Short mmCIF file of C-alpha atoms and ligand atoms in Angstrom, two decimals:
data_model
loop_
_atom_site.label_atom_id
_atom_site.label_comp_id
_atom_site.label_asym_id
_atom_site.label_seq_id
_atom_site.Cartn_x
_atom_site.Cartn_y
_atom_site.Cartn_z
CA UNK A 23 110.27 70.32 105.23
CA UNK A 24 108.59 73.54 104.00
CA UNK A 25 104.97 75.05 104.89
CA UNK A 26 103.10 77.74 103.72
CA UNK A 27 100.98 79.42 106.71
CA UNK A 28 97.69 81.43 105.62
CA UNK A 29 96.40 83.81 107.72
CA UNK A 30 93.11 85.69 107.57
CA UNK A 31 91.46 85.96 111.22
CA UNK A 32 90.57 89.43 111.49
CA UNK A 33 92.25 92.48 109.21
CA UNK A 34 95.46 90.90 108.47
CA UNK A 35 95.82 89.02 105.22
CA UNK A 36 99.43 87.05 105.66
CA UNK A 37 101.32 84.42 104.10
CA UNK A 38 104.51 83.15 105.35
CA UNK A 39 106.69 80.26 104.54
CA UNK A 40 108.86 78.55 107.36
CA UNK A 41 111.20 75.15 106.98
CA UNK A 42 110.97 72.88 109.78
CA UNK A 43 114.33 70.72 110.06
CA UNK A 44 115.43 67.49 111.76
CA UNK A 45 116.38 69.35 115.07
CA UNK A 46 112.95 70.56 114.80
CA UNK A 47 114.47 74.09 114.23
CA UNK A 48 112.40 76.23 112.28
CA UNK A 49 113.70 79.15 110.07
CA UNK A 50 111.27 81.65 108.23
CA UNK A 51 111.61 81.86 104.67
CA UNK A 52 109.30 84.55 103.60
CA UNK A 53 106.88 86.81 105.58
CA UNK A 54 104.10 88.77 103.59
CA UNK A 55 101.55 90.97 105.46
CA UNK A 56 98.89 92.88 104.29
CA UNK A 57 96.47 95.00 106.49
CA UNK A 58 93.43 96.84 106.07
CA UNK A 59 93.99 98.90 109.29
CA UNK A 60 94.34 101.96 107.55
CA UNK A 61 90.03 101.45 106.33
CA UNK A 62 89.16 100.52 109.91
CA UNK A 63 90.86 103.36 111.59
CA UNK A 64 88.35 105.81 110.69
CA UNK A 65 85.87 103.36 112.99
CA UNK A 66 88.17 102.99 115.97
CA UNK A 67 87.74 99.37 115.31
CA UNK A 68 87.88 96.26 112.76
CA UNK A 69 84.47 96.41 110.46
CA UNK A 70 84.21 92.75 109.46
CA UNK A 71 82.63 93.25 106.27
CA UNK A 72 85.46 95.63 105.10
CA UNK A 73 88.60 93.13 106.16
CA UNK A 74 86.74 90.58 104.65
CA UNK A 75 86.43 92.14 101.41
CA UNK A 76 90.00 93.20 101.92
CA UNK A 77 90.89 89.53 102.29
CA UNK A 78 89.46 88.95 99.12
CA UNK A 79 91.27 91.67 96.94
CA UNK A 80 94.93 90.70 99.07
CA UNK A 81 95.14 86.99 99.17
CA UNK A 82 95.93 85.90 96.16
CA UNK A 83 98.80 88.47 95.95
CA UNK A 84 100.00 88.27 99.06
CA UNK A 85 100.35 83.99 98.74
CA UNK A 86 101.70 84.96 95.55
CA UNK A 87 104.53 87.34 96.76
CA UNK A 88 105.58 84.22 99.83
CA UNK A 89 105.83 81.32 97.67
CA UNK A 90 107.33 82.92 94.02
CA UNK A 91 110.87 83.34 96.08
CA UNK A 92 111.25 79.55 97.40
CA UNK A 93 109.01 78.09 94.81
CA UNK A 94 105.61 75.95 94.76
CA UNK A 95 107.98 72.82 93.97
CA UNK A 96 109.58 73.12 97.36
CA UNK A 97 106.55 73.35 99.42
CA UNK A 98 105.38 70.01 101.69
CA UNK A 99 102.34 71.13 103.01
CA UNK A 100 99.85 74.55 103.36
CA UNK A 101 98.36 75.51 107.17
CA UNK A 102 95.56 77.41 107.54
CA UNK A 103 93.80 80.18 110.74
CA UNK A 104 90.60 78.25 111.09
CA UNK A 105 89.20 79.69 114.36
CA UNK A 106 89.10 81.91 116.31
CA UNK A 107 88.22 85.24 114.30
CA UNK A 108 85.60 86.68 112.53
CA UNK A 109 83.63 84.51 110.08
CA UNK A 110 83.88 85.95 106.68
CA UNK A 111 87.41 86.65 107.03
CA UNK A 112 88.35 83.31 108.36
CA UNK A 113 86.52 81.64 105.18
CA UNK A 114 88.67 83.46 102.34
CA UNK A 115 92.14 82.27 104.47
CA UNK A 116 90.49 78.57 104.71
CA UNK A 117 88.84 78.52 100.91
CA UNK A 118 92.48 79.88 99.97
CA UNK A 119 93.76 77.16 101.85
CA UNK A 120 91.54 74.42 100.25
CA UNK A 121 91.53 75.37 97.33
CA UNK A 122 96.17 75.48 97.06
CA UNK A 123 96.01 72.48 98.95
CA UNK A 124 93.80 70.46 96.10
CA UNK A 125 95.44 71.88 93.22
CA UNK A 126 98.93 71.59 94.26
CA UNK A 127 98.35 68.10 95.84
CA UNK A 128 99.84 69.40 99.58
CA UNK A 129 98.44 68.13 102.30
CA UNK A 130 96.48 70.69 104.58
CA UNK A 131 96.99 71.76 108.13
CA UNK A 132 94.12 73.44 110.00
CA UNK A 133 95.90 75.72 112.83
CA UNK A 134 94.15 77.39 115.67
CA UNK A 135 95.32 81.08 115.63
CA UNK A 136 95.31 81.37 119.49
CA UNK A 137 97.75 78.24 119.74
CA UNK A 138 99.83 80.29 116.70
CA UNK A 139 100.36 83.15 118.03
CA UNK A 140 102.60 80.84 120.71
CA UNK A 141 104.26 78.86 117.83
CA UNK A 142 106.14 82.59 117.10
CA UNK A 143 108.43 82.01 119.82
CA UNK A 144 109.44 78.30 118.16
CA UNK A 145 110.69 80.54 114.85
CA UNK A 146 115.01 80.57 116.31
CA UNK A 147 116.23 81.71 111.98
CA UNK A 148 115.78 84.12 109.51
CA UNK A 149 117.72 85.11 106.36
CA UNK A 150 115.14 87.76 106.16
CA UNK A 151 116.50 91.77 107.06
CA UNK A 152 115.28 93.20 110.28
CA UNK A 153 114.10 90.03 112.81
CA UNK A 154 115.28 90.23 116.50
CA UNK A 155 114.65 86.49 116.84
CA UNK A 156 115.42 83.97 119.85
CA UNK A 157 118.46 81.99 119.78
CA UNK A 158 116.45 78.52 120.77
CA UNK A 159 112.85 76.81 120.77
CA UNK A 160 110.94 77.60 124.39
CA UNK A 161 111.53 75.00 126.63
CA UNK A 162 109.04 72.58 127.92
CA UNK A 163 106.79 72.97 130.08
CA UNK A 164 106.12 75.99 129.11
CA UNK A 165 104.00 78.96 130.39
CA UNK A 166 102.40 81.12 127.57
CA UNK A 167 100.79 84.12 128.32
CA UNK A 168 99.00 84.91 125.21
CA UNK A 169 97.51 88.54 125.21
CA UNK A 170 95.97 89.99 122.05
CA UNK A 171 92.72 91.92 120.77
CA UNK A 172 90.18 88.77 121.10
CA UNK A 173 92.18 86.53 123.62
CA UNK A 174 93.79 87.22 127.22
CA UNK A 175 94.83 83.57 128.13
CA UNK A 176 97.30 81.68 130.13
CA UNK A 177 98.12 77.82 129.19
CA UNK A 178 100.68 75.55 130.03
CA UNK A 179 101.98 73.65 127.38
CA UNK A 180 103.34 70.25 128.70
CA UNK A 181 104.72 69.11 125.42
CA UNK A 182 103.79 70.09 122.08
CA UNK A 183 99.77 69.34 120.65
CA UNK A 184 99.39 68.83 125.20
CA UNK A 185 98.23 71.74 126.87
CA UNK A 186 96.04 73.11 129.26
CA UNK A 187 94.07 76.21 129.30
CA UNK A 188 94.93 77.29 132.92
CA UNK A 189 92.91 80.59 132.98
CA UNK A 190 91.46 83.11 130.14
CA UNK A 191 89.32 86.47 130.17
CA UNK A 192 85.44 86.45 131.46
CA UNK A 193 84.93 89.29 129.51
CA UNK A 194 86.91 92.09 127.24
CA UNK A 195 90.80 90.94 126.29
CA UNK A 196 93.22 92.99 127.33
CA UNK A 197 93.97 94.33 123.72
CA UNK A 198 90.43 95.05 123.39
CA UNK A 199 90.55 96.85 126.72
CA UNK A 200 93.50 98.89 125.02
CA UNK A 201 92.34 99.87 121.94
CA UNK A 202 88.63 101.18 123.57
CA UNK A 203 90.01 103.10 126.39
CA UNK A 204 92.29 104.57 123.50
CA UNK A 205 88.98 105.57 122.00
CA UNK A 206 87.29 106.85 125.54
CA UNK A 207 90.65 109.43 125.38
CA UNK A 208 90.43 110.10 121.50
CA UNK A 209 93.47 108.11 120.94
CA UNK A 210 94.25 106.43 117.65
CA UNK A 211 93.40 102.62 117.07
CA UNK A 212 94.84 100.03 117.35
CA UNK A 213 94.78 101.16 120.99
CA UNK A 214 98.01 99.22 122.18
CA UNK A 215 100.98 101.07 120.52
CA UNK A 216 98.80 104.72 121.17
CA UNK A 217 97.97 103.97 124.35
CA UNK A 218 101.73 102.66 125.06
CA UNK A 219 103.04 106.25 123.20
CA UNK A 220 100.89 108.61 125.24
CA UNK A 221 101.71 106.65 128.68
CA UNK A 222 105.17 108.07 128.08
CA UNK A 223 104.08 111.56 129.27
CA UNK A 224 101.91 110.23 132.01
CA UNK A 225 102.40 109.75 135.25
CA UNK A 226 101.49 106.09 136.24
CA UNK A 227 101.02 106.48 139.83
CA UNK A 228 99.01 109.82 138.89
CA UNK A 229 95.54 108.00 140.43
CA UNK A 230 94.33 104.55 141.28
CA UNK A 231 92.11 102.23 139.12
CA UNK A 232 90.78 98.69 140.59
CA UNK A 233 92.07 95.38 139.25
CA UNK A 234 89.28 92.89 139.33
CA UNK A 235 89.35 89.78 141.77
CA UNK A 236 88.13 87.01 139.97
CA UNK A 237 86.35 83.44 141.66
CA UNK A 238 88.95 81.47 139.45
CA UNK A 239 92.68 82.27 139.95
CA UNK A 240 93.63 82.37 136.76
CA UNK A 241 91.28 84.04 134.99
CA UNK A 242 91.14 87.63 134.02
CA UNK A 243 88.41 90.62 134.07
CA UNK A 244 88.94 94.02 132.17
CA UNK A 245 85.25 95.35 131.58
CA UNK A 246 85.49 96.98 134.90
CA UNK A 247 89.06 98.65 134.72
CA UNK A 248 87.32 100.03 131.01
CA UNK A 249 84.51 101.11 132.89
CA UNK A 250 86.59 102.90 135.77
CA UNK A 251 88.92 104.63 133.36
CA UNK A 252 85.58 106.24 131.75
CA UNK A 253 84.51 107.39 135.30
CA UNK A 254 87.70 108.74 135.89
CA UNK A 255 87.66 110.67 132.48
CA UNK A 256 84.13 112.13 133.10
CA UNK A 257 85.38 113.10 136.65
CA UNK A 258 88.78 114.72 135.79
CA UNK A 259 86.52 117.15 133.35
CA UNK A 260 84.43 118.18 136.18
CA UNK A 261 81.17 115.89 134.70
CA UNK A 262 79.13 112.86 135.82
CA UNK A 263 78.54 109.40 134.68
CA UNK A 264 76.38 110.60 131.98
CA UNK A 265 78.38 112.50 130.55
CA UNK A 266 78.60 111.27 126.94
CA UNK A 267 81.65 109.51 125.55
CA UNK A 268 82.01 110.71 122.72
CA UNK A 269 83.03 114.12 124.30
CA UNK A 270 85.62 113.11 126.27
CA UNK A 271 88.16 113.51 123.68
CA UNK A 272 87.95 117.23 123.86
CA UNK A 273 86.93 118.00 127.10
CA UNK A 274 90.37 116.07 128.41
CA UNK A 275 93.44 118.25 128.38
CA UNK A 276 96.20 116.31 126.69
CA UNK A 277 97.82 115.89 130.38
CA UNK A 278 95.05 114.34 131.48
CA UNK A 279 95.20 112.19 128.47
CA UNK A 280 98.69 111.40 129.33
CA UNK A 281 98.12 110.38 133.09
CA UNK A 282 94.64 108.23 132.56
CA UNK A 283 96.83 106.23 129.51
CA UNK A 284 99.86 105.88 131.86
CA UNK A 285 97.85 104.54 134.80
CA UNK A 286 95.40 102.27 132.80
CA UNK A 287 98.65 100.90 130.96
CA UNK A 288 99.90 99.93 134.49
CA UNK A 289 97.57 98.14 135.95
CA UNK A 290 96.27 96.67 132.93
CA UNK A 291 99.64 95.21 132.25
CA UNK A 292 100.20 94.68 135.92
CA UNK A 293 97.06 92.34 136.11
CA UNK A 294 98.32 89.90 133.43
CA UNK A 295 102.08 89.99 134.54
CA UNK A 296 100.88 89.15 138.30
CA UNK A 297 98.95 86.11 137.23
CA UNK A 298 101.58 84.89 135.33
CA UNK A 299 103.84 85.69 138.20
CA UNK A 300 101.37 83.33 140.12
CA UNK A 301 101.30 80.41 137.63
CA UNK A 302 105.62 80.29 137.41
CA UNK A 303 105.18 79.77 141.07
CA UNK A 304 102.88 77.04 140.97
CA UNK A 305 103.68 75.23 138.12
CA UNK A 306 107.57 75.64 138.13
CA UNK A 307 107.85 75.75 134.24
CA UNK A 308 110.89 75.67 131.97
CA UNK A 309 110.77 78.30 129.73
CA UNK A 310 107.95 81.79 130.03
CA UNK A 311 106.41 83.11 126.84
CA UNK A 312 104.40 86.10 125.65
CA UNK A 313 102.30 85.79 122.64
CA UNK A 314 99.91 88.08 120.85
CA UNK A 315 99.76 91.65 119.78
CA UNK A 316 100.35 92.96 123.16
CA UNK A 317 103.85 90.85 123.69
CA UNK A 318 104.89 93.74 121.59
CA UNK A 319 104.34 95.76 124.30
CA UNK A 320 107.27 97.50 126.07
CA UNK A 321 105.53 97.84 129.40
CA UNK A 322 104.54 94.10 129.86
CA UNK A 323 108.34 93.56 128.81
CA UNK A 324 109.48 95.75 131.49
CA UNK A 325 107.43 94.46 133.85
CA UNK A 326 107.88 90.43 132.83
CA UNK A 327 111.78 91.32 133.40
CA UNK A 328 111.83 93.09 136.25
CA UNK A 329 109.60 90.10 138.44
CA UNK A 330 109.87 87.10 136.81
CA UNK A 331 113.01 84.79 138.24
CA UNK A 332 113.76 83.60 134.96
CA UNK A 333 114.64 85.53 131.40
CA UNK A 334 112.25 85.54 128.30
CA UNK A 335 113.23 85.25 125.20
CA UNK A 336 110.92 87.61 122.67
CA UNK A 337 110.38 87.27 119.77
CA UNK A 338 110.15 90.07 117.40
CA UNK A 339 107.41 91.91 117.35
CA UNK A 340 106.61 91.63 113.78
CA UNK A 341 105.65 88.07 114.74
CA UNK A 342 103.45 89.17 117.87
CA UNK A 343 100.52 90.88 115.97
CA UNK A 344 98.84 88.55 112.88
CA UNK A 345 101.27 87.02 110.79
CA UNK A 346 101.45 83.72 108.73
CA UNK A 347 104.65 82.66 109.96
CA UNK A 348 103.24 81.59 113.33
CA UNK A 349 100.91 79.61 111.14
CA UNK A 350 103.16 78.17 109.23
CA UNK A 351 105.36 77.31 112.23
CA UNK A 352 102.61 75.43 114.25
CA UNK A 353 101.72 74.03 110.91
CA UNK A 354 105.22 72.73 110.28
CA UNK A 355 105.82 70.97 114.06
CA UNK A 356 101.99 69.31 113.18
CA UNK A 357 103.27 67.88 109.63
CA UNK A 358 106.68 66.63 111.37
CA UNK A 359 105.70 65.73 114.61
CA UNK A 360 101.93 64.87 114.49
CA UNK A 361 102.64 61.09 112.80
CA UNK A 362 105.28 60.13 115.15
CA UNK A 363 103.24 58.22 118.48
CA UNK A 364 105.19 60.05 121.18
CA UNK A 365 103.54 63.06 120.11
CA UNK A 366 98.97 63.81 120.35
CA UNK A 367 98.52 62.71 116.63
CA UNK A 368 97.87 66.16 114.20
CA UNK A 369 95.72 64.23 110.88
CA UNK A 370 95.62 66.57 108.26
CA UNK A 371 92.48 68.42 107.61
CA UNK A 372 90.49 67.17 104.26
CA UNK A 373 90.85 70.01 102.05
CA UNK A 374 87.39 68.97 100.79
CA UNK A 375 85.58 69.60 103.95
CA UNK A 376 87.36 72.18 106.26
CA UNK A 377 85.21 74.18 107.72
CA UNK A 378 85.77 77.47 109.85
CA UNK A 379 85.11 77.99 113.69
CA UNK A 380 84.91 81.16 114.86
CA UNK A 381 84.49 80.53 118.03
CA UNK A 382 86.92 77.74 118.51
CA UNK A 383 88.91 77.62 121.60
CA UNK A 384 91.95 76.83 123.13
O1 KG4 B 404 97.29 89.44 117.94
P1 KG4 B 404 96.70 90.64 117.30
O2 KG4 B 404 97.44 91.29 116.17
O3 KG4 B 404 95.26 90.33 116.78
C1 KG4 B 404 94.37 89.50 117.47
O4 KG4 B 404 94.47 88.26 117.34
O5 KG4 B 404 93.57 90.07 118.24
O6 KG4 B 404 96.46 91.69 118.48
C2 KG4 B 404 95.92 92.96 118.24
C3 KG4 B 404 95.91 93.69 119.57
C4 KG4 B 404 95.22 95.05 119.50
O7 KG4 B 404 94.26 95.11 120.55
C5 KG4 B 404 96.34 96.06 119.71
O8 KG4 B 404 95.92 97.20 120.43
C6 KG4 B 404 97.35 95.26 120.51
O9 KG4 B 404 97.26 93.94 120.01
N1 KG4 B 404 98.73 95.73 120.29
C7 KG4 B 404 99.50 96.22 121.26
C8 KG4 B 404 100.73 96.62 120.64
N2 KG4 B 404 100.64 96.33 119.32
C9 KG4 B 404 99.40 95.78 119.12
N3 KG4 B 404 99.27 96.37 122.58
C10 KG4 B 404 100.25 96.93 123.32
N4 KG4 B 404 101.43 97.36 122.81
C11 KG4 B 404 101.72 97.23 121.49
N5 KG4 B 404 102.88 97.66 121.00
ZN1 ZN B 405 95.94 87.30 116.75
#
């Protein structure tokens, strides 16, 4: 079985098609992905109206450029991002989707993009050049730590479809926490690789920064550890709290740039790994995965290997940040698995009526 998987959540436009088999092992085909970073970068952040005219221009082309290869004939079914993201980007994925799924006569799979991002560790096969893939699906249960720019989660996934949200963010994720400290320091966005780059010169252990202690266990905080790294900044210049932000960049020598990255890279990374460090212990699961834009990180990898008992296998990180392969993928296990009664049924979505939910939720 072959599905298409559209993604449009926030400034990636992607298309991917993956083929599911009867081992349930699932090999991408094709993997298109077009960003409008480059227009955002100027703003130190994603502008919705601008990726969602982007999405607009892109779409077509980029569907175009993942299907011509393995052909519209060969294609069982088209997922869609539905939620979470922002609104007018998430409708041109979903209108996309609606609008293949009628004329093509496919049926349609709406796909949660947090619960995708996970589905990137189930891709084991490519054909394609230049994917570091793992050798075999995650084992379940299974603890994902999911950690991009609008989501810091951890859920345990019992089976597939049957999981539960164990803990999530109160406040900023921790990519978002990345990419504005990278701004605080005049670092490029997105924050995560910059941040990650300039830590290399830094000395992590150069001064402390709090990690917040949150009512539930498994939840996570990072509005403080933000708001400590700009009182640190303002300090190391020789300036008080209201100092303005948008000096910082040049009052900070590039050493002190180096040191504040290094140490908020730490603990920032050392406050997702410990919870998930927590949750292995408690719940005893068969298989660890990362998920999201940060997985690509090298730190949390470092960290993940040097205290977790058991080994994780990544996935590339091509498939961390926004793709439609992960799409696909989770699109692919619904359509095979979601009819069969020892599995949470998966209907497919009417392509008449899908709506999109910006806010939905794990
Ligand atoms: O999953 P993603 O592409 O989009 C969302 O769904 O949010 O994640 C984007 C986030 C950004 O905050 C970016 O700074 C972070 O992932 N990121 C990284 C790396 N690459 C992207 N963070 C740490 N290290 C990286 N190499
Ligand atoms: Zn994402």
């Amino acid at each position: 079985m072959r599905v298409l998987g559209i993604e449009s959540s926030c400034d990636e436009t992607a298309a991917a098609v993956v083929e599911i088999d009867v081992s349930l092992s699932c090999t991408l085909l094709t993997n298109v992905v077009a960003s409008s970073m480059d227009l955002h970068v100027q703003y130190g952040g994603v502008v919705p109206e601008i990726a969602a005219r982007s999405h607009i221009e892109s779409i077509i082309p980029v569907i175009d450029e993942a299907v011509t290869p393995v052909g519209w004939d060969s294609v069982d079914a088209v997922a869609v991002t539905y939620g979470a993201g922002l609104g007018g980007s998430l409708l041109v994925g979903v209108m996309s989707a609606r609008s293949l799924s009628i004329a093509k006569n496919k049926p349609l799979y709406a796909v949660n993009h947090v619960e995708g991002h996970v589905y990137a560790n189930f891709i084991t096969g490519t054909s394609l050049p230049g994917y570091n893939l793992p050798g075999s699906a995650p084992a379940f249960p299974c603890l994902a730590l999911i950690v991009s720019g609008g989501h810091s989660q951890l859920v345990l996934f019992r089976n597939h479809f049957d999981y539960t949200l164990l803990g999530q963010t109160q406040d900023d994720a921790v990519g978002e926490a990345f990419d504005k400290v990278a701004k605080t320091i005049g670092l490029p966005y997105p924050g995560g690789p910059s941040v990650g780059k300039k830590a290399l010169e830094g000395d992590a252990q150069a001064f402390k920064l709090p990690k917040a202690k949150m009512p539930h266990k498994y939840d996570f905080s990072f509005s403080g550890l933000k708001t400590a790294v700009l009182r640190h900044a303002q300090a190391a210049c020789g300036q008080d709290f209201t100092f303005p932000s948008k000096l910082l960049p040049s009052a900070l020598s590039d050493a002190q740039k180096a040191d504040i990255a290094a140490v908020f890279q730490r603990v920032a990374i050392e406050t997702v790994v410990d919870k998930t460090i927590q949750a292995y212990e408690e719940f005893s699961p068969a298989s660890v995965v990362i998920a999201g834009g940060v997985a690509a990180s090298p730190e949390l990898r470092r960290q993940l290997a040097e205290r977790l008992p058991i080994e994780i296998a990544y996935t590339d990180p091509k498939l961390c940040t926004d793709n439609g392969a992960m799409i696909a993928c989770l699109g692919a296990f619904k359509a095979k698995l979601g009819q069969d009664d020892r599995y949470r049924p998966q209907a497919p979505a009417d392509p008449y009526t899908l709506d999109i939910q910006p806010n939905l939720s794990m």
